[in-house]
Structure formats: C-alpha cells, structure tokens
PDB file of N, CA and C in Angstrom:
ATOM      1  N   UNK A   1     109.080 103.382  93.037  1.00 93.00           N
ATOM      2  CA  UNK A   1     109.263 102.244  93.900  1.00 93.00           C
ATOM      3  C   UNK A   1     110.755 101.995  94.054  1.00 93.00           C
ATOM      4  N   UNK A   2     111.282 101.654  95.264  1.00 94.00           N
ATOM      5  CA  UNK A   2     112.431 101.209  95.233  1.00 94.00           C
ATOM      6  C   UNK A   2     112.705  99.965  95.006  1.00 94.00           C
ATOM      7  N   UNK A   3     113.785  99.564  94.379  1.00 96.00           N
ATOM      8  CA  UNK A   3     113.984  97.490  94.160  1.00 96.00           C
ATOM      9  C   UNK A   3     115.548  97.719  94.294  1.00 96.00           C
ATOM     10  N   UNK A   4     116.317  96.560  94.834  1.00 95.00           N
ATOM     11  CA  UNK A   4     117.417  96.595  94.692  1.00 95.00           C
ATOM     12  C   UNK A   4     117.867  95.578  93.551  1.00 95.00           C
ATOM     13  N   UNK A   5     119.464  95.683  93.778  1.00 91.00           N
ATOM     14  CA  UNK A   5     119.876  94.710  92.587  1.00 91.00           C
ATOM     15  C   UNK A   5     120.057  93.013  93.189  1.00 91.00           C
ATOM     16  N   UNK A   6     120.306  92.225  92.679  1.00 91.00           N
ATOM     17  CA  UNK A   6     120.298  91.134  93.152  1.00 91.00           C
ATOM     18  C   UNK A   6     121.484  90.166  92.295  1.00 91.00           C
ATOM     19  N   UNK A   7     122.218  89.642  92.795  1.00 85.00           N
ATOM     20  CA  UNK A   7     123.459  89.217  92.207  1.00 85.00           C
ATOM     21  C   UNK A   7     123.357  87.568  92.610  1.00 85.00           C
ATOM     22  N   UNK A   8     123.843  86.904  91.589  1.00 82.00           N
ATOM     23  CA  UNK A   8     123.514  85.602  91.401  1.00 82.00           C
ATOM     24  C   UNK A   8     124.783  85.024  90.951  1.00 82.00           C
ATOM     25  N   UNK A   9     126.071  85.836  91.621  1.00 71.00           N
ATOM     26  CA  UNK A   9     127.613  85.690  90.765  1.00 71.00           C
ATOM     27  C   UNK A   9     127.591  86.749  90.088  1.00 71.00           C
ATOM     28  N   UNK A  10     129.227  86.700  89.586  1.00 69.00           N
ATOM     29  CA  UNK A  10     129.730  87.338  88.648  1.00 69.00           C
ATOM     30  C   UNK A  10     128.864  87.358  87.287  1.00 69.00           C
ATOM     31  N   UNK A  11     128.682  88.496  87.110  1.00 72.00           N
ATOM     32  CA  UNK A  11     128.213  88.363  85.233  1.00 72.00           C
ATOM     33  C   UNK A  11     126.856  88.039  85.252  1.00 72.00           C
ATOM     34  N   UNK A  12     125.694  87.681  86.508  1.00 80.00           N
ATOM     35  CA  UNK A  12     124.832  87.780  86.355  1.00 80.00           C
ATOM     36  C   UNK A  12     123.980  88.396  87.627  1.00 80.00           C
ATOM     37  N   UNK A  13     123.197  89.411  87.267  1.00 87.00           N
ATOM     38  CA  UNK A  13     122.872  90.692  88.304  1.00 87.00           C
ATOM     39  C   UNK A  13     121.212  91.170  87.275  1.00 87.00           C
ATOM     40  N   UNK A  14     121.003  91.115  88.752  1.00 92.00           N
ATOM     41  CA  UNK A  14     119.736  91.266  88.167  1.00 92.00           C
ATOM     42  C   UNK A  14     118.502  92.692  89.050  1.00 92.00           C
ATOM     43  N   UNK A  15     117.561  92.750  88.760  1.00 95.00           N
ATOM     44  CA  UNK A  15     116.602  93.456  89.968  1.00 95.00           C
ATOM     45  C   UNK A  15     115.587  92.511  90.434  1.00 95.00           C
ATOM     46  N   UNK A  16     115.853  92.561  91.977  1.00 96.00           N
ATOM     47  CA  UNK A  16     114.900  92.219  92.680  1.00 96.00           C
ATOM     48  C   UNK A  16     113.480  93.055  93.201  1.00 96.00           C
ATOM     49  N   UNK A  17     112.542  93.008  92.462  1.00 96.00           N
ATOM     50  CA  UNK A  17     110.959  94.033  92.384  1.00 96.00           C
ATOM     51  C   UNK A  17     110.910  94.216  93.653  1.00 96.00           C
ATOM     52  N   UNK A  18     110.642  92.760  94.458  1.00 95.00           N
ATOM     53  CA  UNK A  18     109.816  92.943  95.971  1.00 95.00           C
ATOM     54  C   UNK A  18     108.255  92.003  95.341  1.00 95.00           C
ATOM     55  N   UNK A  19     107.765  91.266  96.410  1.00 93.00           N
ATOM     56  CA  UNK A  19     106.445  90.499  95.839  1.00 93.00           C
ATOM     57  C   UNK A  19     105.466  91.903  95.954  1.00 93.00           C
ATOM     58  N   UNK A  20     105.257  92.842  96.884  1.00 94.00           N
ATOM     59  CA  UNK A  20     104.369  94.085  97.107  1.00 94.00           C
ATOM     60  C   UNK A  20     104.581  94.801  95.812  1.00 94.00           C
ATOM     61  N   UNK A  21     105.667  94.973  95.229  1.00 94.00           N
ATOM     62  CA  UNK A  21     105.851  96.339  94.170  1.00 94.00           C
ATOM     63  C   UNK A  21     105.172  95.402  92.786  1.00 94.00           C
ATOM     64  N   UNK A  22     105.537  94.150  93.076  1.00 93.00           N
ATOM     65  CA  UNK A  22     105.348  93.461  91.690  1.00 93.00           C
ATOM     66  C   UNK A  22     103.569  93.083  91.621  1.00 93.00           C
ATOM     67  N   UNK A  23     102.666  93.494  92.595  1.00 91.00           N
ATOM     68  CA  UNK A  23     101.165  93.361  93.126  1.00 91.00           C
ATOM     69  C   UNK A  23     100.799  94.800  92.387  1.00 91.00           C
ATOM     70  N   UNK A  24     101.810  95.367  92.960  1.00 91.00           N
ATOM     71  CA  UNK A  24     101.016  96.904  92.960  1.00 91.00           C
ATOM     72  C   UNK A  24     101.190  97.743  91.993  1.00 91.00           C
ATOM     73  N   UNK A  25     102.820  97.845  90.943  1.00 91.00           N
ATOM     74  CA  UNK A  25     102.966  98.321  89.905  1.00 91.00           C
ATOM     75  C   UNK A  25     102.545  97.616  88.694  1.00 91.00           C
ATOM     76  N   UNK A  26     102.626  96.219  88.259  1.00 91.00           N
ATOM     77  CA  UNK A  26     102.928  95.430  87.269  1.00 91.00           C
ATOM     78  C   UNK A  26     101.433  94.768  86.781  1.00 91.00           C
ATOM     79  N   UNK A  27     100.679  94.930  85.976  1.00 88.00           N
ATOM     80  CA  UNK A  27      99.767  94.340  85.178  1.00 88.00           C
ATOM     81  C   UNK A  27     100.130  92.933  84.984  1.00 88.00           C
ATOM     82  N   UNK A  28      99.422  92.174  86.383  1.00 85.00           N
ATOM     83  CA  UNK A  28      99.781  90.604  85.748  1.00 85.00           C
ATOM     84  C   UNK A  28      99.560  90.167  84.671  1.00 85.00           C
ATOM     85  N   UNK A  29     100.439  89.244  84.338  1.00 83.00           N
ATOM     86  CA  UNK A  29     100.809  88.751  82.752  1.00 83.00           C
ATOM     87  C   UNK A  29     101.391  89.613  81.471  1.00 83.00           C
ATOM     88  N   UNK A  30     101.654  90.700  81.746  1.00 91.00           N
ATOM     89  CA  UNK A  30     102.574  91.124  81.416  1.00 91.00           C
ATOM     90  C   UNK A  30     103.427  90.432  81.015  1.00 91.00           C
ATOM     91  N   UNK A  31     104.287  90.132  79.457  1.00 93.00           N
ATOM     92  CA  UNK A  31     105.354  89.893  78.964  1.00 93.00           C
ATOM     93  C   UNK A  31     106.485  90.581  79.222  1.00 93.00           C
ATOM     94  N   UNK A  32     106.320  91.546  79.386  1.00 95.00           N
ATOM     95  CA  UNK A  32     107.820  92.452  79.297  1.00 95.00           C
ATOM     96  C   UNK A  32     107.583  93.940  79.521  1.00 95.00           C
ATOM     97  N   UNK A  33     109.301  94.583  79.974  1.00 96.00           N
ATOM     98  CA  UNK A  33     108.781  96.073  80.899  1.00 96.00           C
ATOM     99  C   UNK A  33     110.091  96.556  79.678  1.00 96.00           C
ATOM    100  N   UNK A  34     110.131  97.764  79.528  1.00 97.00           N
ATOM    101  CA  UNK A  34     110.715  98.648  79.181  1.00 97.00           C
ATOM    102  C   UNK A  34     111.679  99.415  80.351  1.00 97.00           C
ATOM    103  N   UNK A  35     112.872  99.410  80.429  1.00 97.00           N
ATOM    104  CA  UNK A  35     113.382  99.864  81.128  1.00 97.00           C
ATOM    105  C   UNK A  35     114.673 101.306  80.524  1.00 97.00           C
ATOM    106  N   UNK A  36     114.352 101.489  81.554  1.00 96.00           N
ATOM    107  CA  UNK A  36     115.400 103.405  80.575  1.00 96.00           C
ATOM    108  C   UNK A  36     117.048 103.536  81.275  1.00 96.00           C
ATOM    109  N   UNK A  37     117.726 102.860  80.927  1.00 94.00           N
ATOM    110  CA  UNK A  37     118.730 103.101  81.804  1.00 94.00           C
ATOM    111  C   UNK A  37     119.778 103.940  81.449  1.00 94.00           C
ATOM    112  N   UNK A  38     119.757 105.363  81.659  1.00 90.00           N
ATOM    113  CA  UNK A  38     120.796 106.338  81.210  1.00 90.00           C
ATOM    114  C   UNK A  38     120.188 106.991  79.908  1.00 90.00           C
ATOM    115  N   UNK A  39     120.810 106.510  79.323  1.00 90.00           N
ATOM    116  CA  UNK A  39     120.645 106.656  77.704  1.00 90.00           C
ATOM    117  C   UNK A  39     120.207 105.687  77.068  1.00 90.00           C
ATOM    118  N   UNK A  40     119.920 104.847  77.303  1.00 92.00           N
ATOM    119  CA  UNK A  40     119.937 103.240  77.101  1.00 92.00           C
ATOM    120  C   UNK A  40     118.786 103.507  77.486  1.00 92.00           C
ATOM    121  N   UNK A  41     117.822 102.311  76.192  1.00 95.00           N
ATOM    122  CA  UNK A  41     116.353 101.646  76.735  1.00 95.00           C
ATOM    123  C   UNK A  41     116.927 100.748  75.732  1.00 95.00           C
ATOM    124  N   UNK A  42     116.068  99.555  77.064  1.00 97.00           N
ATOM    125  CA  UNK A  42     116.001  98.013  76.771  1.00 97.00           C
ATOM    126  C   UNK A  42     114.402  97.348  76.833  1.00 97.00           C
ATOM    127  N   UNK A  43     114.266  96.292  76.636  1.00 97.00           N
ATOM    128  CA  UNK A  43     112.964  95.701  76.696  1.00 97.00           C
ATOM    129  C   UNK A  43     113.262  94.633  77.063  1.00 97.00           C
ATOM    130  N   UNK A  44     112.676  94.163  78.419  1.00 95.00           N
ATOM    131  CA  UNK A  44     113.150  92.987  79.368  1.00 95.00           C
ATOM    132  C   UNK A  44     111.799  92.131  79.801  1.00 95.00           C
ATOM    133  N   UNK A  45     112.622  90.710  79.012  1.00 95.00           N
ATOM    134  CA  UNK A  45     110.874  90.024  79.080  1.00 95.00           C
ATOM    135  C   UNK A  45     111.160  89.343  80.992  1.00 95.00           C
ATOM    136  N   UNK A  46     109.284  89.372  81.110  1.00 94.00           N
ATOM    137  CA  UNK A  46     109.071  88.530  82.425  1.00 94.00           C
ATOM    138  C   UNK A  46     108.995  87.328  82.438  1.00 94.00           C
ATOM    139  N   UNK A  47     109.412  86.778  83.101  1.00 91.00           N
ATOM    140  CA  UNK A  47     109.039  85.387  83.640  1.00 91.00           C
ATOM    141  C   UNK A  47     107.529  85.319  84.059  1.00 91.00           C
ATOM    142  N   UNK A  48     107.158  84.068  83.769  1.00 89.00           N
ATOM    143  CA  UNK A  48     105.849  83.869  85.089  1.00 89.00           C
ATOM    144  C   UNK A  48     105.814  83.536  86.378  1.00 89.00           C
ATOM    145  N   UNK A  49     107.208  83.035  86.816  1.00 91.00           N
ATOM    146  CA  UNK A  49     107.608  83.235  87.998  1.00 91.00           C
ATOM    147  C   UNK A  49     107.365  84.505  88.865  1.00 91.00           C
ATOM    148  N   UNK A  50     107.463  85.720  88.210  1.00 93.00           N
ATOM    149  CA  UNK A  50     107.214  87.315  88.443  1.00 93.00           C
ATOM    150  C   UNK A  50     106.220  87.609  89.022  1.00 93.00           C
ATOM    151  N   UNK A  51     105.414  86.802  89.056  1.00 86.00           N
ATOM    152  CA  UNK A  51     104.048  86.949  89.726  1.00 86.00           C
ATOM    153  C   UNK A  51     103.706  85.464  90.977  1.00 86.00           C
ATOM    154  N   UNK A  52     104.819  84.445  91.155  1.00 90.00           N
ATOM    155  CA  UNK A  52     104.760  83.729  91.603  1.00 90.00           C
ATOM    156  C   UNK A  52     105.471  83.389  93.001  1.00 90.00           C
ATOM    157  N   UNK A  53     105.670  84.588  93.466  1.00 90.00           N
ATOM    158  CA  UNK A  53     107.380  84.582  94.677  1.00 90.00           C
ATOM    159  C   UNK A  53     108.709  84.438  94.181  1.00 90.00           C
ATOM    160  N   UNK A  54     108.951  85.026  93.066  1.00 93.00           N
ATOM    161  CA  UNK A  54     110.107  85.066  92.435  1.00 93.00           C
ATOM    162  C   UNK A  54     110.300  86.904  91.607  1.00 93.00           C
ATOM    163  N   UNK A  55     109.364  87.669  92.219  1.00 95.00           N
ATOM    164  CA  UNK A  55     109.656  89.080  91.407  1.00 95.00           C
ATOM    165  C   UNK A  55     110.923  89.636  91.017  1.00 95.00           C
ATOM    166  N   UNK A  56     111.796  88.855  89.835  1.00 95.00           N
ATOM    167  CA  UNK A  56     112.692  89.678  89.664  1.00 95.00           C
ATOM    168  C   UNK A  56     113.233  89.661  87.864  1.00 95.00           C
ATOM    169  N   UNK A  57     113.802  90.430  87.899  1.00 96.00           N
ATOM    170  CA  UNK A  57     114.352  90.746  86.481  1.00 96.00           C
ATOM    171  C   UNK A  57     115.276  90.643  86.287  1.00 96.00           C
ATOM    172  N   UNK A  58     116.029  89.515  84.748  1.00 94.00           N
ATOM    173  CA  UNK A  58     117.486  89.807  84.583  1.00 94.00           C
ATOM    174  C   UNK A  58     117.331  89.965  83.101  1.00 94.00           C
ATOM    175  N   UNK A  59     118.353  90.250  82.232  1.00 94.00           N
ATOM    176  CA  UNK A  59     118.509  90.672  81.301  1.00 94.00           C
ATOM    177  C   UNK A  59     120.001  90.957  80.800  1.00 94.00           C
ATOM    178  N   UNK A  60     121.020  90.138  79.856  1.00 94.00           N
ATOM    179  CA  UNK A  60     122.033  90.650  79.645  1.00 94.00           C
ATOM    180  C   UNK A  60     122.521  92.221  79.643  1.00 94.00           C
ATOM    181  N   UNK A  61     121.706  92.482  79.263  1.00 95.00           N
ATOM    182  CA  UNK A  61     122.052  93.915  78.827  1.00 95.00           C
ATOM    183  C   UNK A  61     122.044  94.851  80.193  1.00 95.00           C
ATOM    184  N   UNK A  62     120.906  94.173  81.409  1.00 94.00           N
ATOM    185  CA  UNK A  62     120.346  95.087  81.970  1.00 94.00           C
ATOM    186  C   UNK A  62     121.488  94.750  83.105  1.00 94.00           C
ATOM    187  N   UNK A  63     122.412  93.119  83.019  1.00 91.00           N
ATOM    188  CA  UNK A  63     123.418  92.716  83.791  1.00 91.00           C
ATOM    189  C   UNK A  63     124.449  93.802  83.579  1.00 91.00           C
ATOM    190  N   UNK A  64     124.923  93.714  82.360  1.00 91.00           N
ATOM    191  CA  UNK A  64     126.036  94.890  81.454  1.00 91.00           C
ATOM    192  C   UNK A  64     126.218  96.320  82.599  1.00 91.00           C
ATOM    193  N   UNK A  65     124.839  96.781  82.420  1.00 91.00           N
ATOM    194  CA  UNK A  65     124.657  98.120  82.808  1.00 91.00           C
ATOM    195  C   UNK A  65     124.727  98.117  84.360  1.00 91.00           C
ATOM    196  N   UNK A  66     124.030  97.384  85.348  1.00 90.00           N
ATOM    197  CA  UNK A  66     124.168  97.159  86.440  1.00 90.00           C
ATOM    198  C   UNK A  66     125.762  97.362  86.767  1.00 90.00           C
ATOM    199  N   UNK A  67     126.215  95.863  86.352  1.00 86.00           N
ATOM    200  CA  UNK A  67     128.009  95.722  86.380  1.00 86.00           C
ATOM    201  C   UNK A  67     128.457  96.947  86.256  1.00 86.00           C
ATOM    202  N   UNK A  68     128.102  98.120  85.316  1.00 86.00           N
ATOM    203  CA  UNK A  68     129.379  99.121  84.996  1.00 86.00           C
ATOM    204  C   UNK A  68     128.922 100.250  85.134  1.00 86.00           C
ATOM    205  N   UNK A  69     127.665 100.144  85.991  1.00 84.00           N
ATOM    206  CA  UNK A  69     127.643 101.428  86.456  1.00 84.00           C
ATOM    207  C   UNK A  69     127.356 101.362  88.235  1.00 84.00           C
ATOM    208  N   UNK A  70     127.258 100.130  88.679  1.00 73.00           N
ATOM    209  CA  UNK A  70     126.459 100.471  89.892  1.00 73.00           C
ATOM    210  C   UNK A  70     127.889  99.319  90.673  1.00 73.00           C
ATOM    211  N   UNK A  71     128.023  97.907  90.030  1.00 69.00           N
ATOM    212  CA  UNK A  71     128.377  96.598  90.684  1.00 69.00           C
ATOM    213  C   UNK A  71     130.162  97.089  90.937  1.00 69.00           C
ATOM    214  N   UNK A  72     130.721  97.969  89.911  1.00 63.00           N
ATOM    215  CA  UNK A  72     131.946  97.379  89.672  1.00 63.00           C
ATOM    216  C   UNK A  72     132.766  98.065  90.740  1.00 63.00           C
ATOM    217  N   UNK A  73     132.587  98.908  91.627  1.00 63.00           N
ATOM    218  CA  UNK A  73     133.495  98.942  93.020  1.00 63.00           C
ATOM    219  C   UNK A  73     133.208  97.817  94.046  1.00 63.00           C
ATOM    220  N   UNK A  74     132.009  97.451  93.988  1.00 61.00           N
ATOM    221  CA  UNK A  74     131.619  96.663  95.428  1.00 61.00           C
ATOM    222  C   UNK A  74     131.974  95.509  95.019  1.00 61.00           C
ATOM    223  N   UNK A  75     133.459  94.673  95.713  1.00 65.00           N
ATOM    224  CA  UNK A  75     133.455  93.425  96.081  1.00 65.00           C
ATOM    225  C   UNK A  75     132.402  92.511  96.588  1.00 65.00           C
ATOM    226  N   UNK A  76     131.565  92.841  97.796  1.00 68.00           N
ATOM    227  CA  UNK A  76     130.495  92.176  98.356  1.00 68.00           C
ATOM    228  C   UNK A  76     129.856  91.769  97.611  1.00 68.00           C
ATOM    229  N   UNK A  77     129.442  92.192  96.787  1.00 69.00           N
ATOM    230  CA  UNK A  77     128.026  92.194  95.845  1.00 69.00           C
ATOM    231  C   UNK A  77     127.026  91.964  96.638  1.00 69.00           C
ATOM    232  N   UNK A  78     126.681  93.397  98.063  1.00 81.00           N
ATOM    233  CA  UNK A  78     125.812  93.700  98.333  1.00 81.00           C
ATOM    234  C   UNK A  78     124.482  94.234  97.105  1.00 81.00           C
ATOM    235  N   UNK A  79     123.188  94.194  97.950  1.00 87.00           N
ATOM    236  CA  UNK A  79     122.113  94.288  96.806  1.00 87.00           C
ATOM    237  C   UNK A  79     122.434  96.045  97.337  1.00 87.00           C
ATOM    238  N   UNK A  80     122.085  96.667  95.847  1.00 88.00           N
ATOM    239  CA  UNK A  80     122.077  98.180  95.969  1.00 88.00           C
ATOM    240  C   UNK A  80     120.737  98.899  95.689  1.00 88.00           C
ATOM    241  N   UNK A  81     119.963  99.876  95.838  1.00 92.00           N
ATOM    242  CA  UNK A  81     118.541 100.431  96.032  1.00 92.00           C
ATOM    243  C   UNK A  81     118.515 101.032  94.851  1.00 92.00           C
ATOM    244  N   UNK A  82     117.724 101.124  94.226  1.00 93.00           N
ATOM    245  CA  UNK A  82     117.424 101.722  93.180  1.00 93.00           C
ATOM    246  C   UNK A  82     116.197 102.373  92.867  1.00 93.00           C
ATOM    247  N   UNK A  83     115.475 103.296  92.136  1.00 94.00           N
ATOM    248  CA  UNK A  83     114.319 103.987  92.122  1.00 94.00           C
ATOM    249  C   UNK A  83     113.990 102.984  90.624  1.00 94.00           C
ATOM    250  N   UNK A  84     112.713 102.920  90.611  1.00 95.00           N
ATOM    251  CA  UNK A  84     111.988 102.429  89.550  1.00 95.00           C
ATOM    252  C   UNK A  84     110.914 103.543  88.851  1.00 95.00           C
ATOM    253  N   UNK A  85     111.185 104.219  88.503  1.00 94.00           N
ATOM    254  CA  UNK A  85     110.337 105.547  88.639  1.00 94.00           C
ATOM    255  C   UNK A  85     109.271 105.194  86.768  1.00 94.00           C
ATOM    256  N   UNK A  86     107.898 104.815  87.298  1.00 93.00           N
ATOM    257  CA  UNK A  86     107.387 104.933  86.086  1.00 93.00           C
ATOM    258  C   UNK A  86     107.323 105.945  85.062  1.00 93.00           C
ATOM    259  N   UNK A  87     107.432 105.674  83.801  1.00 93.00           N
ATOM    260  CA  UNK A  87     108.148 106.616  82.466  1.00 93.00           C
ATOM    261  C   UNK A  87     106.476 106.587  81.732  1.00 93.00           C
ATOM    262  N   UNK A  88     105.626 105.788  81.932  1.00 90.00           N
ATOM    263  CA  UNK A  88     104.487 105.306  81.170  1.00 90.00           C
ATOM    264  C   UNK A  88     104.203 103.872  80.839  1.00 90.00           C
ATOM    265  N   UNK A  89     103.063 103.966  80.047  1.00 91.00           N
ATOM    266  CA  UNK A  89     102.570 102.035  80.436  1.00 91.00           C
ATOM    267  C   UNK A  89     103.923 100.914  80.133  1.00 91.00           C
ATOM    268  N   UNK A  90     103.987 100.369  81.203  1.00 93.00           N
ATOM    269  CA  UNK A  90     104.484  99.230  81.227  1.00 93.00           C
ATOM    270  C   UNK A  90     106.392  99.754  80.995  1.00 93.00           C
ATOM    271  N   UNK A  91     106.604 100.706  81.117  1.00 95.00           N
ATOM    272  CA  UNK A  91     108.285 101.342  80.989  1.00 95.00           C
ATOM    273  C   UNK A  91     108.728 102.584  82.443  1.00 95.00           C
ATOM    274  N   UNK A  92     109.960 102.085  82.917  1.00 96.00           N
ATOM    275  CA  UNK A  92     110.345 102.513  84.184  1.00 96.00           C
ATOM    276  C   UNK A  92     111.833 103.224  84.061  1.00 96.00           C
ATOM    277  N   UNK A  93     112.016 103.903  84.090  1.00 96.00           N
ATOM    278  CA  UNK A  93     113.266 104.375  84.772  1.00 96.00           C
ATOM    279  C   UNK A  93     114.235 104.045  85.939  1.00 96.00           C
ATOM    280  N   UNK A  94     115.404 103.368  85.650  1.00 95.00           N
ATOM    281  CA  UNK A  94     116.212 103.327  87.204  1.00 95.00           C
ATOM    282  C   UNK A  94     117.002 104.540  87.411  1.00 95.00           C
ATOM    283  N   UNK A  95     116.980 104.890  88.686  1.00 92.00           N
ATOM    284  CA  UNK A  95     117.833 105.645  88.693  1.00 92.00           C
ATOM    285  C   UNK A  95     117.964 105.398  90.585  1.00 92.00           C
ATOM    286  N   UNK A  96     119.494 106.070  90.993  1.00 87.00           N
ATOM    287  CA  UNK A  96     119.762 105.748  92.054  1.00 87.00           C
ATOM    288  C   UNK A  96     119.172 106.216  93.352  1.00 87.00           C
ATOM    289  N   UNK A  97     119.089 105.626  94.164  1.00 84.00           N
ATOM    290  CA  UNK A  97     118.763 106.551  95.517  1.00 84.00           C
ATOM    291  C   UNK A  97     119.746 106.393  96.584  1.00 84.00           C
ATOM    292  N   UNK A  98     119.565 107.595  97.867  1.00 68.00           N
ATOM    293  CA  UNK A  98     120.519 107.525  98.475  1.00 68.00           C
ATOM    294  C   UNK A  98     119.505 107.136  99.602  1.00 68.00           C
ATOM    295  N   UNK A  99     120.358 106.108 100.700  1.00 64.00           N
ATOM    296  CA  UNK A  99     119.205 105.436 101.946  1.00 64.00           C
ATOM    297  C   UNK A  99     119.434 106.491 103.069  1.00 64.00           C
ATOM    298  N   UNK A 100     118.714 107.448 103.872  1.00 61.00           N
ATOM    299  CA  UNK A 100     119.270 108.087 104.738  1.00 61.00           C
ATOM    300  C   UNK A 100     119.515 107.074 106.043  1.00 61.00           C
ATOM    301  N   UNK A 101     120.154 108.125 107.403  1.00 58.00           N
ATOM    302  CA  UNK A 101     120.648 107.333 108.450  1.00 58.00           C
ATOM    303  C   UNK A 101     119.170 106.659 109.163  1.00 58.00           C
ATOM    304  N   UNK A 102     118.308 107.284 108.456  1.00 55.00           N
ATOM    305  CA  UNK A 102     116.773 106.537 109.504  1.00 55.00           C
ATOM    306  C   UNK A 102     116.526 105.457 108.232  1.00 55.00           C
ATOM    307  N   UNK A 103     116.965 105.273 107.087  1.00 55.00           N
ATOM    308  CA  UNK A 103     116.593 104.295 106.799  1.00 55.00           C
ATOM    309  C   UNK A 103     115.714 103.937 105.263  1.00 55.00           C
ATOM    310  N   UNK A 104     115.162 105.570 105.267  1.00 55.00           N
ATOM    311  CA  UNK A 104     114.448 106.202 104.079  1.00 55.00           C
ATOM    312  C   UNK A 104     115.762 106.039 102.937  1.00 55.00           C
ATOM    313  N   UNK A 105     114.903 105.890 101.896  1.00 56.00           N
ATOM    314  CA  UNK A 105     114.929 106.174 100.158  1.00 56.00           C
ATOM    315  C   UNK A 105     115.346 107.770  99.928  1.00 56.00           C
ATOM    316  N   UNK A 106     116.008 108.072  99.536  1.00 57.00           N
ATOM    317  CA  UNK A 106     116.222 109.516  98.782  1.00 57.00           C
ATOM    318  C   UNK A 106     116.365 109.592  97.443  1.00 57.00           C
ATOM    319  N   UNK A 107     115.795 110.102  96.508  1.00 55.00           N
ATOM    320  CA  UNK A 107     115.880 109.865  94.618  1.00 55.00           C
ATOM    321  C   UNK A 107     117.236 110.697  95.189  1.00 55.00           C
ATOM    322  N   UNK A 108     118.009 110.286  94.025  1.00 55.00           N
ATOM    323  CA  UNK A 108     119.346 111.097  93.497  1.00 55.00           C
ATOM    324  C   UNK A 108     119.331 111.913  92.282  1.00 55.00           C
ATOM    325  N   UNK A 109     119.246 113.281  92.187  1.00 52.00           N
ATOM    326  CA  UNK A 109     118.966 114.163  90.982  1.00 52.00           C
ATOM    327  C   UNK A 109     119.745 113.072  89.831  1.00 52.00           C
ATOM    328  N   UNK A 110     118.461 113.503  88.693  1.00 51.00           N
ATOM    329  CA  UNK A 110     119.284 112.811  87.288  1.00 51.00           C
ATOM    330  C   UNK A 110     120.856 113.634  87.140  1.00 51.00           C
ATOM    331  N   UNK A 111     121.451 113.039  86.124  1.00 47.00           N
ATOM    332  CA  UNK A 111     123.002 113.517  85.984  1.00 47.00           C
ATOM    333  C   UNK A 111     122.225 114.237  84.874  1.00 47.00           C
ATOM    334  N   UNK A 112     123.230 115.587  84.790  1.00 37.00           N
ATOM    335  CA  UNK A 112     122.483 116.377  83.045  1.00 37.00           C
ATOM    336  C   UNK A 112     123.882 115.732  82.067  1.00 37.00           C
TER     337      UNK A 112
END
C-alpha cells in the first residue's frame, strides 16, 4: 500500500494510512503495528482515532527516522509516498517509491 508522510511541524512527522488502506490492511482494534525501517524495527501503538477518520501514525522514533532519512532536504514539508509493504501479521515495511509522470507508485529496489 502506499501512505505518505504527514508533517505536523518540525520534529513531528508522522504516516498518513489513507481511511481505504486503514479498512483494508489493519485488523480493527488493533493496538499496535510493527514497523521495519532499514535496519530498525519499532513497535508503534494505534490510536482509536485510526479507525475513526484520523488513519495515521506517529511515533518518536518513527519521527527520528522519517526526519533523517526522507524529511531533511525538503524545506516544504511536502507529504512524501511511501510503500507499506506487509512483512507478516500486523508488521510492515516502509520503503520508498518513485511516482511516475502518469501518476503511478513505483517500489524503489531495497538498498543492499
């Protein structure tokens, strides 16, 4: 699934699911997702908002990683696309995608 990031200021950045991805991937009531970022796994609790018109995720850690790997050229703090690629129950992988000129998602090979 793709989700972008979602920025709420400096120092706090988060992912925005989408209300569809958060229907269609996420076991309502769900406490918390496992996320794989790089080398890095974290465990990022949900809100109940998450299921309420609010699908999104923040997490210090998951702010950290955002910021210094994805946020820290872009002044704008445009939202950026990201792949959510399920790893197994209830744990996802981000990793980047590239948007082509029509508009599509492209995964970006993992880095070795």
């Amino acid at each position: 699934m793709v989700v972008k990031t979602q920025s709420k200021g400096l120092g706090v950045t988060g992912l925005h699911v989408g209300t569809s991805n958060a229907r269609r991937y996420f076991p309502k009531g769900i406490l918390s997702i496992e996320l794989q970022l790089d080398h890095l796994q974290i465990l990022c609790g949900l809100k109940p908002n998450f299921w309420r018109g609010e699908p999104e995720i923040f997490d210090p850690r998951l702010c950290a990683w955002l910021e210094a790997r994805h946020m820290h050229t872009r002044l704008d703090r445009a939202p950026i696309p990201l792949s959510m690629i399920p790893e197994g129950k209830n744990s996802y992988r981000l990793q980047p995608v590239c948007i082509n000129r029509h508009g599509h998602a492209k995964l970006v090979p993992a880095e070795a």
